[in-house]
Tab-separated table of C-alpha atoms and ligand atoms in Angstrom:
chain	number	residue	atom	x	y	z
M	996	MET	CA	118.913	67.106	83.304
M	997	THR	CA	122.423	66.903	84.463
M	998	THR	CA	123.686	64.043	86.228
M	999	SER	CA	125.537	65.912	88.854
M	1000	LYS	CA	124.635	64.956	92.283
M	1001	ARG	CA	121.041	67.243	93.523
M	1002	LEU	CA	120.454	67.881	96.685
M	1003	TYR	CA	117.837	68.793	99.695
M	1004	HIS	CA	117.316	69.730	102.469
M	1005	ILE	CA	114.508	69.735	104.691
M	1006	THR	CA	113.140	71.783	107.840
M	1007	THR	CA	110.289	70.177	110.144
M	1008	PHE	CA	108.577	72.918	112.480
M	1009	GLY	CA	105.216	71.910	114.439
M	1010	CYS	CA	103.990	68.602	115.897
M	1011	GLN	CA	104.406	64.885	115.033
M	1012	MET	CA	102.563	65.071	112.224
M	1013	ASN	CA	105.144	66.797	110.304
M	1014	LYS	CA	108.163	65.269	111.170
M	1015	ALA	CA	106.065	61.878	109.685
M	1016	ASP	CA	105.681	63.734	106.742
M	1017	SER	CA	108.788	64.833	106.422
M	1018	GLU	CA	110.106	61.634	106.661
M	1019	ARG	CA	107.642	60.647	103.428
M	1020	MET	CA	108.453	63.440	101.872
M	1021	ALA	CA	112.377	62.513	102.645
M	1022	GLY	CA	111.724	59.740	101.370
M	1023	ILE	CA	109.670	59.976	97.866
M	1024	LEU	CA	113.120	63.157	97.660
M	1025	GLU	CA	115.533	60.256	97.373
M	1026	ASP	CA	113.946	58.061	95.462
M	1027	MET	CA	113.790	60.992	93.336
M	1028	GLY	CA	117.340	60.246	92.731
M	1029	PHE	CA	117.971	63.437	95.923
M	1030	GLU	CA	120.862	63.395	97.956
M	1031	TRP	CA	119.827	64.724	101.785
M	1032	SER	CA	122.245	67.966	102.741
M	1033	GLU	CA	122.276	69.169	105.977
M	1034	ASP	CA	123.964	72.146	105.259
M	1035	PRO	CA	120.392	73.824	103.594
M	1036	ASN	CA	122.687	76.429	101.303
M	1037	ALA	CA	124.880	73.167	99.866
M	1038	ALA	CA	120.247	71.809	98.356
M	1039	SER	CA	119.074	72.592	95.516
M	1040	LEU	CA	115.860	72.363	96.767
M	1041	ILE	CA	114.389	73.241	100.520
M	1042	LEU	CA	111.557	72.025	101.538
M	1043	TYR	CA	109.740	73.115	104.377
M	1044	ASN	CA	107.712	72.203	106.524
M	1045	THR	CA	105.883	74.301	108.264
M	1046	CYS	CA	103.281	74.796	111.712
M	1047	SER	CA	100.883	77.960	112.254
M	1048	ILE	CA	99.103	76.161	115.808
M	1049	ARG	CA	101.232	79.808	116.960
M	1050	ASP	CA	101.492	82.804	115.530
M	1051	SER	CA	105.494	82.227	116.418
M	1052	ALA	CA	105.514	79.655	115.246
M	1053	GLU	CA	104.634	80.787	112.037
M	1054	GLN	CA	106.637	83.989	112.460
M	1055	LYS	CA	109.470	81.250	112.246
M	1056	VAL	CA	109.816	80.808	109.143
M	1057	TYR	CA	108.509	83.960	107.310
M	1058	SER	CA	111.855	84.273	108.730
M	1059	TYR	CA	113.680	80.995	106.680
M	1060	LEU	CA	111.569	81.840	104.412
M	1061	GLY	CA	113.322	85.200	103.270
M	1062	ARG	CA	116.983	84.067	103.648
M	1063	GLN	CA	116.447	81.765	101.118
M	1064	ALA	CA	114.375	83.506	98.572
M	1065	LYS	CA	116.796	86.103	98.632
M	1066	ARG	CA	119.584	83.484	97.830
M	1067	LYS	CA	117.576	81.997	94.774
M	1068	GLN	CA	118.146	85.643	93.108
M	1069	GLU	CA	121.631	84.311	92.800
M	1070	GLU	CA	121.012	81.014	92.577
M	1071	PRO	CA	117.602	81.332	90.174
M	1072	GLY	CA	117.948	77.007	89.686
M	1073	LEU	CA	117.252	76.642	94.165
M	1074	THR	CA	113.889	74.817	94.314
M	1075	LEU	CA	111.709	76.663	96.810
M	1076	VAL	CA	109.058	73.923	98.732
M	1077	VAL	CA	106.795	75.498	101.308
M	1078	ALA	CA	104.844	72.122	102.767
M	1079	GLY	CA	102.597	71.932	105.633
M	1080	CYS	CA	100.489	73.322	107.836
M	1081	VAL	CA	101.568	76.930	106.792
M	1082	ALA	CA	101.140	76.427	102.726
M	1083	GLN	CA	97.726	75.277	104.081
M	1084	GLN	CA	96.876	78.487	105.662
M	1085	GLU	CA	97.664	80.855	102.871
M	1086	GLY	CA	97.860	79.250	99.985
M	1087	GLU	CA	97.782	81.059	97.004
M	1088	VAL	CA	98.612	84.747	99.426
M	1089	LEU	CA	102.208	83.231	100.048
M	1090	LEU	CA	102.997	82.809	96.977
M	1091	ARG	CA	102.121	86.792	96.278
M	1092	ARG	CA	103.944	87.037	99.216
M	1093	VAL	CA	106.781	85.613	98.778
M	1094	PRO	CA	107.168	85.270	94.568
M	1095	GLU	CA	110.128	83.593	94.784
M	1096	LEU	CA	108.352	79.504	95.476
M	1097	ASP	CA	108.437	77.087	92.984
M	1098	LEU	CA	105.244	75.312	95.206
M	1099	VAL	CA	103.065	75.251	97.804
M	1100	MET	CA	101.696	72.130	98.793
M	1101	GLY	CA	99.543	70.562	102.104
M	1102	PRO	CA	99.422	68.249	104.650
M	1103	GLN	CA	96.940	66.328	102.464
M	1104	HIS	CA	99.525	66.119	100.129
M	1105	ALA	CA	102.742	64.628	100.456
M	1106	ASN	CA	102.579	62.173	99.510
M	1107	ARG	CA	102.009	63.610	96.074
M	1108	LEU	CA	105.957	65.620	96.939
M	1109	GLY	CA	106.767	64.206	93.677
M	1110	ASP	CA	103.844	65.478	91.050
M	1111	LEU	CA	104.017	67.751	92.169
M	1112	LEU	CA	107.990	68.542	91.346
M	1113	GLU	CA	107.610	67.426	87.893
M	1114	GLN	CA	105.282	70.366	87.584
M	1115	VAL	CA	107.580	72.535	89.081
M	1116	PHE	CA	110.662	71.646	87.025
M	1117	ASP	CA	108.504	71.178	83.402
M	1118	GLY	CA	108.725	75.114	84.766
M	1119	ASN	CA	105.230	76.303	86.271
M	1120	GLN	CA	104.550	77.544	89.833
M	1121	VAL	CA	102.570	74.964	91.819
M	1122	VAL	CA	99.974	75.530	94.989
M	1123	ALA	CA	98.007	72.633	96.272
M	1124	THR	CA	96.186	72.789	98.534
M	1125	GLU	CA	92.175	71.654	97.238
M	1126	SER	CA	91.015	68.256	99.841
M	1127	ILE	CA	91.614	65.113	98.517
M	1128	ASN	CA	91.738	61.904	99.504
M	1129	ILE	CA	95.457	61.031	100.750
M	1130	VAL	CA	96.781	58.346	98.906
M	1131	GLU	CA	99.285	55.668	100.355
M	1132	ASP	CA	102.758	56.176	100.381
M	1133	ILE	CA	104.661	53.545	98.292
M	1134	THR	CA	108.177	55.064	99.220
M	1135	LYS	CA	109.748	54.231	101.988
M	1136	PRO	CA	110.040	57.384	103.815
M	1137	ARG	CA	113.903	57.804	105.292
M	1138	ARG	CA	113.569	58.057	108.909
M	1139	ASP	CA	115.487	60.597	111.461
M	1140	SER	CA	115.379	57.125	113.863
M	1141	THR	CA	116.310	53.039	113.019
M	1142	VAL	CA	115.128	52.930	116.870
M	1143	THR	CA	111.396	54.146	117.327
M	1144	ALA	CA	108.853	55.152	114.048
M	1145	TRP	CA	105.163	57.077	113.906
M	1146	VAL	CA	102.528	55.278	111.908
M	1147	ASN	CA	99.379	57.830	111.286
M	1148	VAL	CA	96.727	55.770	111.339
M	1149	ILE	CA	94.357	58.193	111.152
M	1150	TYR	CA	94.683	62.300	109.120
M	1151	GLY	CA	92.821	64.965	110.266
M	1152	CYS	CA	90.496	66.709	112.863
M	1153	ASN	CA	86.704	67.085	112.846
M	1154	GLU	CA	86.262	68.191	115.911
M	1155	ARG	CA	86.201	72.318	115.754
M	1156	CYS	CA	87.634	73.443	119.501
M	1157	THR	CA	87.761	77.058	118.852
M	1158	TYR	CA	91.250	78.769	118.757
M	1159	CYS	CA	92.818	75.750	116.895
M	1160	VAL	CA	93.539	75.464	112.866
M	1161	VAL	CA	94.480	72.998	112.737
M	1162	PRO	CA	91.185	71.199	111.279
M	1163	ASN	CA	90.999	73.270	108.576
M	1164	VAL	CA	94.674	73.064	108.007
M	1165	ARG	CA	95.275	69.518	108.261
M	1166	GLY	CA	90.865	68.272	106.620
M	1167	ILE	CA	88.301	66.033	108.095
M	1168	GLU	CA	89.100	62.790	109.180
M	1169	GLN	CA	90.611	59.784	106.914
M	1170	SER	CA	91.788	56.535	109.264
M	1171	ARG	CA	93.650	54.189	107.639
M	1172	THR	CA	92.898	50.773	107.440
M	1173	PRO	CA	94.442	47.984	110.077
M	1174	GLU	CA	95.796	45.367	107.734
M	1175	VAL	CA	97.347	49.526	106.391
M	1176	ILE	CA	98.204	49.467	109.117
M	1177	ARG	CA	100.180	45.868	110.485
M	1178	ALA	CA	101.285	45.570	107.408
M	1179	GLN	CA	103.850	49.807	108.102
M	1180	MET	CA	104.656	47.682	111.861
M	1181	GLU	CA	104.825	44.717	109.811
M	1182	GLU	CA	107.760	46.445	107.693
M	1183	LEU	CA	109.023	48.339	110.399
M	1184	GLY	CA	110.011	45.219	113.003
M	1185	ARG	CA	111.129	43.361	110.021
M	1186	GLN	CA	113.536	46.577	109.389
M	1187	GLY	CA	114.213	46.024	113.778
M	1188	TYR	CA	112.077	49.391	115.064
M	1189	LYS	CA	111.687	48.421	118.658
M	1190	GLU	CA	109.116	51.444	119.415
M	1191	ILE	CA	105.817	52.430	117.062
M	1192	THR	CA	104.258	55.517	117.637
M	1193	LEU	CA	100.794	55.030	116.305
M	1194	LEU	CA	99.178	58.712	115.060
M	1195	GLY	CA	96.569	61.399	114.870
M	1196	GLN	CA	95.517	64.745	116.425
M	1197	ASN	CA	92.226	63.713	117.754
M	1198	ILE	CA	93.571	59.500	117.878
M	1199	ASP	CA	90.162	58.596	119.689
M	1200	ALA	CA	88.386	58.492	116.446
M	1201	TYR	CA	89.805	56.652	114.678
M	1202	GLY	CA	88.358	54.304	112.511
M	1203	ARG	CA	84.551	56.642	112.862
M	1204	ASP	CA	84.867	57.076	108.978
M	1205	LEU	CA	85.624	52.973	107.472
M	1206	PRO	CA	82.621	50.914	107.193
M	1207	GLY	CA	81.557	48.434	109.515
M	1208	VAL	CA	79.182	47.842	112.237
M	1209	THR	CA	79.262	45.961	116.018
M	1210	GLU	CA	75.868	43.976	116.163
M	1211	SER	CA	75.763	45.911	119.683
M	1212	GLY	CA	76.165	48.954	117.273
M	1213	ARG	CA	79.204	50.484	117.779
M	1214	HIS	CA	82.230	50.912	114.983
M	1215	GLN	CA	83.443	48.076	114.121
M	1216	HIS	CA	86.984	49.996	113.520
M	1217	THR	CA	87.456	51.276	117.385
M	1218	LEU	CA	91.836	52.472	119.019
M	1219	THR	CA	90.587	50.166	121.092
M	1220	ASP	CA	90.467	47.274	118.265
M	1221	LEU	CA	93.564	47.988	116.629
M	1222	LEU	CA	95.750	48.042	119.278
M	1223	TYR	CA	94.299	43.981	119.862
M	1224	TYR	CA	94.418	43.863	116.468
M	1225	VAL	CA	98.821	44.732	115.482
M	1226	HIS	CA	100.209	44.113	119.952
M	1227	ASP	CA	101.980	41.291	118.824
M	1228	VAL	CA	103.728	42.703	115.331
M	1229	PRO	CA	107.208	40.658	115.654
M	1230	GLY	CA	110.162	43.340	117.204
M	1231	ILE	CA	107.878	46.519	117.854
M	1232	GLU	CA	108.314	45.308	121.915
M	1233	ARG	CA	106.664	49.366	122.646
M	1234	ILE	CA	103.563	50.750	121.083
M	1235	ARG	CA	102.276	54.310	122.479
M	1236	PHE	CA	99.931	56.405	120.472
M	1237	ALA	CA	98.183	59.948	120.943
M	1238	THR	CA	97.080	62.593	121.237
M	1239	SER	CA	94.263	61.537	122.489
M	1240	HIS	CA	90.270	63.322	122.812
M	1241	PRO	CA	88.284	63.404	127.156
M	1242	ARG	CA	85.997	63.971	124.567
M	1243	TYR	CA	85.545	60.171	123.330
M	1244	PHE	CA	87.600	58.727	125.734
M	1245	THR	CA	86.736	55.358	126.753
M	1246	GLU	CA	87.404	52.795	129.311
M	1247	ARG	CA	87.535	49.414	126.759
M	1248	LEU	CA	91.142	51.345	125.699
M	1249	ILE	CA	92.622	51.937	129.515
M	1250	ARG	CA	91.797	47.569	129.135
M	1251	ALA	CA	93.786	47.369	126.591
M	1252	CYS	CA	96.205	48.675	127.410
M	1253	LYS	CA	96.499	47.464	130.907
M	1254	GLU	CA	96.143	43.583	129.293
M	1255	LEU	CA	98.125	44.145	126.247
M	1256	PRO	CA	102.140	44.187	127.906
M	1257	ARG	CA	103.690	46.300	124.562
M	1258	VAL	CA	101.398	49.420	124.814
M	1259	CYS	CA	103.147	51.844	127.320
M	1260	GLN	CA	101.499	52.620	130.096
M	1261	HIS	CA	101.597	56.472	128.601
M	1262	PHE	CA	99.165	58.315	128.469
M	1263	HIS	CA	98.748	61.983	126.800
M	1264	ILE	CA	96.005	63.593	126.718
M	1265	PRO	CA	94.974	67.257	126.876
M	1266	PHE	CA	93.226	68.762	129.372
M	1267	GLN	CA	93.961	72.863	128.491
M	1268	SER	CA	91.706	74.209	130.779
M	1269	GLY	CA	90.709	72.746	134.373
M	1270	ASP	CA	87.521	75.178	133.902
M	1271	ASN	CA	84.367	74.082	132.696
M	1272	GLU	CA	83.610	77.547	131.424
M	1273	MET	CA	86.351	78.347	129.263
M	1274	LEU	CA	86.683	74.227	128.729
M	1275	LYS	CA	83.015	74.875	126.788
M	1276	ALA	CA	84.730	78.632	125.424
M	1277	MET	CA	86.764	76.554	124.498
M	1278	SER	CA	84.089	73.498	122.537
M	1279	ARG	CA	86.390	70.421	123.749
M	1280	GLY	CA	82.908	69.454	124.994
M	1281	TYR	CA	84.471	67.650	128.843
M	1282	THR	CA	84.346	69.266	131.399
M	1283	HIS	CA	87.208	69.092	133.721
M	1284	GLU	CA	84.968	66.656	136.293
M	1285	LYS	CA	84.792	63.774	133.422
M	1286	TYR	CA	88.920	64.426	133.018
M	1287	ARG	CA	89.637	63.792	136.838
M	1288	ARG	CA	87.850	60.376	136.115
M	1289	ILE	CA	88.951	59.252	132.806
M	1290	ILE	CA	92.113	59.942	135.289
M	1291	LYS	CA	91.791	57.884	138.028
M	1292	THR	CA	90.004	54.786	135.872
M	1293	ILE	CA	93.803	54.751	134.309
M	1294	ARG	CA	94.775	55.099	138.054
M	1295	GLU	CA	92.652	52.149	139.487
M	1296	TYR	CA	94.472	49.641	136.329
M	1297	MET	CA	97.640	50.923	136.140
M	1298	PRO	CA	98.373	53.522	139.440
M	1299	ASP	CA	102.221	53.578	137.829
M	1300	ALA	CA	100.585	54.697	134.414
M	1301	ALA	CA	102.932	58.078	133.588
M	1302	ILE	CA	100.056	60.953	131.837
M	1303	SER	CA	101.381	64.023	130.252
M	1304	ALA	CA	98.944	67.042	129.248
M	1305	ASP	CA	99.642	69.820	126.909
M	1306	ALA	CA	97.319	73.410	128.272
M	1307	ILE	CA	96.358	77.148	127.605
M	1308	VAL	CA	96.181	79.658	129.564
M	1309	GLY	CA	95.216	83.008	128.129
M	1310	PHE	CA	92.036	82.228	126.261
M	1311	PRO	CA	90.386	85.954	125.889
M	1312	GLY	CA	87.426	85.939	128.793
M	1313	GLU	CA	89.669	83.582	131.223
M	1314	THR	CA	89.599	85.403	134.512
M	1315	GLU	CA	91.674	84.495	137.659
M	1316	GLU	CA	89.744	82.096	139.204
M	1317	GLN	CA	89.655	80.076	135.978
M	1318	LEU	CA	93.090	80.174	135.848
M	1319	GLU	CA	93.323	78.951	139.262
M	1320	ASN	CA	90.549	76.127	138.550
M	1321	THR	CA	93.057	75.473	136.110
M	1322	LEU	CA	96.581	75.247	138.186
M	1323	LYS	CA	94.494	73.773	140.298
M	1324	LEU	CA	93.940	70.469	138.268
M	1325	VAL	CA	97.937	70.542	137.510
M	1326	GLU	CA	98.213	70.143	141.481
M	1327	ASP	CA	96.355	67.827	141.842
M	1328	ILE	CA	96.708	64.934	139.096
M	1329	GLY	CA	101.178	65.463	139.219
M	1330	PHE	CA	101.254	65.540	135.549
M	1331	ASP	CA	104.824	63.728	133.750
M	1332	LEU	CA	105.136	66.207	131.514
M	1333	ILE	CA	103.025	69.543	130.414
M	1334	ASN	CA	103.277	71.239	127.137
M	1335	THR	CA	101.953	74.384	128.599
M	1336	ALA	CA	100.747	77.667	125.690
M	1337	ALA	CA	99.894	80.915	126.251
M	1338	TYR	CA	96.830	81.428	123.923
M	1339	SER	CA	97.405	82.027	120.145
M	1340	PRO	CA	94.787	84.378	118.649
M	1341	ARG	CA	94.956	81.885	114.725
M	1342	PRO	CA	93.268	83.152	111.626
M	1343	GLY	CA	89.925	81.882	110.873
M	1344	THR	CA	89.090	79.952	114.356
M	1345	PRO	CA	86.426	81.969	115.700
M	1346	ALA	CA	87.714	82.873	119.143
M	1347	ALA	CA	90.205	85.089	117.850
M	1348	ILE	CA	87.828	87.501	116.284
M	1349	TRP	CA	86.373	87.580	119.340
M	1350	ASP	CA	86.302	90.847	121.858
M	1351	ASN	CA	87.591	89.829	124.740
M	1352	GLN	CA	90.864	88.575	124.081
M	1353	LEU	CA	93.626	89.178	127.002
M	1354	SER	CA	96.892	91.304	127.208
M	1355	GLU	CA	100.439	89.573	126.261
M	1356	GLU	CA	101.392	90.932	129.294
M	1357	VAL	CA	98.981	89.073	131.224
M	1358	LYS	CA	99.134	85.893	128.499
M	1359	SER	CA	102.649	85.124	129.366
M	1360	ASP	CA	101.942	86.605	133.158
M	1361	ARG	CA	99.951	83.935	133.518
M	1362	LEU	CA	103.111	81.193	131.177
M	1363	GLN	CA	104.829	80.859	133.379
M	1364	ARG	CA	102.988	81.282	136.495
M	1365	LEU	CA	101.985	77.416	134.833
M	1366	ASN	CA	105.004	76.740	133.892
M	1367	ARG	CA	106.903	77.404	137.950
M	1368	LEU	CA	104.597	74.408	138.731
M	1369	VAL	CA	104.817	72.499	136.444
M	1370	SER	CA	108.142	71.748	137.114
M	1371	VAL	CA	107.614	71.703	139.966
M	1372	THR	CA	104.997	69.095	139.803
M	1373	ALA	CA	106.756	66.991	136.785
M	1374	THR	CA	109.979	66.678	139.954
M	1375	GLN	CA	107.386	65.272	142.507
M	1376	ALA	CA	105.751	62.594	139.617
M	1377	SER	CA	109.932	61.440	139.395
M	1378	GLN	CA	110.547	61.243	142.651
M	1379	ARG	CA	108.651	58.002	142.430
M	1380	TYR	CA	111.493	56.959	140.059
M	1381	LEU	CA	114.298	57.341	142.785
M	1382	GLY	CA	115.936	53.467	142.738
M	1383	ARG	CA	113.767	51.263	140.220
M	1384	VAL	CA	115.283	49.534	138.089
M	1385	GLU	CA	113.138	50.387	134.997
M	1386	GLU	CA	113.946	49.302	131.481
M	1387	VAL	CA	114.909	52.054	128.816
M	1388	LEU	CA	115.268	51.228	125.278
M	1389	VAL	CA	118.028	52.825	124.050
M	1390	GLU	CA	118.033	55.336	121.154
M	1391	GLU	CA	120.466	58.103	120.518
M	1392	GLN	CA	124.364	59.688	122.821
M	1393	ASN	CA	124.312	62.071	124.767
M	1394	SER	CA	125.116	64.500	122.654
M	1395	LYS	CA	126.055	66.360	126.604
M	1396	ASP	CA	127.440	63.764	127.534
M	1397	THR	CA	129.111	60.982	124.225
M	1398	THR	CA	130.089	58.751	126.967
M	1399	GLN	CA	126.375	58.696	128.580
M	1400	VAL	CA	123.611	56.782	126.134
M	1401	MET	CA	119.902	57.552	125.809
M	1402	GLY	CA	116.996	56.465	126.314
M	1403	ARG	CA	113.429	56.798	127.489
M	1404	THR	CA	111.710	54.727	129.823
M	1405	ARG	CA	108.495	53.244	129.110
M	1406	GLY	CA	106.473	56.075	130.724
M	1407	ASN	CA	108.235	57.564	128.566
M	1408	ARG	CA	111.184	60.092	130.460
M	1409	LEU	CA	113.901	60.647	129.311
M	1410	THR	CA	116.654	59.108	130.944
M	1411	PHE	CA	120.380	59.063	130.682
M	1412	PHE	CA	123.274	56.139	131.611
M	1413	THR	CA	126.672	55.242	130.941
M	1414	GLY	CA	127.365	53.328	127.626
M	1415	ASN	CA	128.578	52.519	124.734
M	1416	ILE	CA	125.826	53.719	121.775
M	1417	GLU	CA	127.451	51.100	119.044
M	1418	GLU	CA	127.046	48.393	121.825
M	1419	LEU	CA	123.561	49.495	123.003
M	1420	LYS	CA	121.432	51.306	120.371
M	1421	GLY	CA	118.370	49.944	119.848
M	1422	GLN	CA	118.508	47.825	123.038
M	1423	LEU	CA	116.190	47.255	125.664
M	1424	VAL	CA	118.311	47.977	128.612
M	1425	GLN	CA	117.286	47.762	132.849
M	1426	VAL	CA	118.107	50.394	134.009
M	1427	LYS	CA	118.907	52.178	138.556
M	1428	ILE	CA	117.471	55.531	139.250
M	1429	THR	CA	119.540	57.064	140.460
M	1430	GLU	CA	119.034	60.597	140.440
M	1431	VAL	CA	115.759	61.860	138.880
M	1432	ARG	CA	114.652	65.659	137.255
M	1433	ALA	CA	111.985	67.625	137.016
M	1434	PHE	CA	112.109	65.601	133.121
M	1435	SER	CA	114.550	63.589	132.742
M	1436	LEU	CA	116.555	60.492	135.187
M	1437	THR	CA	119.779	58.655	135.538
M	1438	GLY	CA	120.906	55.633	135.957
M	1439	GLU	CA	123.028	52.933	136.064
M	1440	ARG	CA	123.312	49.712	133.274
M	1441	VAL	CA	121.519	47.209	135.426
M	1442	LYS	CA	123.514	43.212	134.579
M	1443	ASN	CA	120.903	41.496	133.753
M	1444	LEU	CA	119.790	39.847	136.424
M	1445	ILE	CA	121.138	36.240	136.654
M	1446	PRO	CA	117.997	33.745	138.268
M	1447	SER	CA	119.485	32.783	142.072
M	1448	ALA	CA	119.354	28.933	141.160
Q	250	SAH	N1	94.695	67.798	118.789
Q	250	SAH	C1	95.128	67.455	120.099
Q	250	SAH	C2	96.386	68.761	119.688
Q	250	SAH	C3	97.117	69.434	119.146
Q	250	SAH	S1	97.908	70.862	119.041
Q	250	SAH	C4	94.100	67.805	121.207
Q	250	SAH	O1	93.210	68.156	120.895
Q	250	SAH	O2	94.583	68.323	121.888
Q	250	SAH	C5	98.443	71.214	119.728
Q	250	SAH	C6	98.660	71.743	121.415
Q	250	SAH	O3	98.880	73.262	120.544
Q	250	SAH	C7	97.258	71.673	121.817
Q	250	SAH	O4	96.621	70.453	122.853
Q	250	SAH	C8	97.525	72.856	122.758
Q	250	SAH	O5	97.245	73.095	123.672
Q	250	SAH	C9	97.703	74.102	121.283
Q	250	SAH	N2	97.548	75.340	120.985
Q	250	SAH	C10	96.496	74.602	119.481
Q	250	SAH	N3	95.770	75.758	119.505
Q	250	SAH	C11	96.445	76.675	120.242
Q	250	SAH	C12	96.457	78.157	120.261
Q	250	SAH	N4	96.044	78.420	118.989
Q	250	SAH	N5	97.371	79.169	120.942
Q	250	SAH	C13	97.935	78.253	122.304
Q	250	SAH	N6	97.904	77.022	122.249
Q	250	SAH	C14	97.554	76.692	121.149
Q	251	SF4	FE1	92.955	70.979	116.927
Q	251	SF4	FE2	90.585	70.601	118.947
Q	251	SF4	FE3	91.329	68.728	116.276
Q	251	SF4	FE4	93.125	69.103	118.922
Q	251	SF4	S1	90.480	67.938	119.192
Q	251	SF4	S2	93.296	69.084	116.922
Q	251	SF4	S3	92.727	71.115	119.584
Q	251	SF4	S4	90.669	71.241	116.816
Q	252	F3S	FE1	101.045	72.789	113.973
Q	252	F3S	FE2	99.923	71.277	111.912
Q	252	F3S	FE3	101.150	70.119	113.772
Q	252	F3S	S1	99.802	73.386	112.485
Q	252	F3S	S2	101.001	71.380	115.744
Q	252	F3S	S3	102.188	71.083	111.884
Q	252	F3S	S4	99.397	69.092	113.004
């Protein structure tokens, strides 16, 4: 083995789960003596952590991969790894398509990167996609931020939404124990992190697979219990969680969010469609009435709570009227943010082979209509911040205006204000909001208010 330093590069596609996995894999690589390279072309190990949620995400991977596969023909020492959801979905097929690959590994294997690479360096081409019990990672992740961090609480998903690849690629639900989660949060608190987002594809399923029931017969470990268990970790000023599923969302959880001061009053609850027939075809397990009731209850407890969601338009068979039911829900609720998507048929999912698919033209037209509405309603939702003093946790310099710093309010609104990042990074600052836009705010720092004598 040579002693010159080996550089690695990771490109991450997809959701927060993938970002969290990438940080752990980067930690493993650094433990093995690799050093980060911003430039993929300077690296001798390249890892693509891939996303398969929509076809566009998957195609992006192939174009990136094609370039590096070509480079490998000139530099046979290059190690090429495909991890994540496309790796899981395609498995061996990916090796046949790109024979230059050294390692194809599904998301459940992220923490095993070290062992798998040993096999590669022994001269093997490796595919790791079998389903396994996820092992705890003992390496220190290389985190992108020094202020905010993700903590996985449950892996996988047992739902069967008819459009979605996640259960196929992420496997069945596996919860981490409350003790392991709290210990990790304590470590992050000691390292100076201020905000933690607890992660799960369906975070309301947390604990269902852990042993133990209460006297009343409910699972002993629920997301609500977890929040009570971790809310006071020293140093952690803010706790968020995502993603919530309307089917399992409880009033107990809402109460906990109101009661626990460090839990942010911000809810990410995808509704996907505002039409009951569509929701049924999607196998979502709730009606738009139930969804509305959840939001109403949240607002009864916390009138100012921020609400964000995901929505899909152009699902097979969606009529104009059904689309309008979605638009109506968006108007009625007044969301702070919605991640919108046109339906994309995915391999191995039920809806992909139905014969009532809509044309790309109809789908993209509907997406534009939804997006226009979302930007109007988000702008309206932003108005309530104007003139208010909000607590902002400073994360970064504003890359477009270096005299400004960027952070988020407790409601997760991106906020900019004049300040020095060296002084303010990781600080909770009171900011008076002077300008509002659909998805971001601008303000001025308010000097610490001295209480009048
Ligand atoms: N677990 C979360 C979301 C997971 S995927 C939930 O249950 O809501 C993130 C988002 O991608 C979904 O909320 C959905 O809006 C979108 N999505 C998933 N599959 C899709 C598909 N086949 N086409 C278009 N959008 C999709
Ligand atoms: Fe996909 Fe549904 Fe699971 Fe969310 S709950 S990850 S949309 S199957
Ligand atoms: Fe994509 Fe996998 Fe996340 S498919 S959205 S990276 S779970």
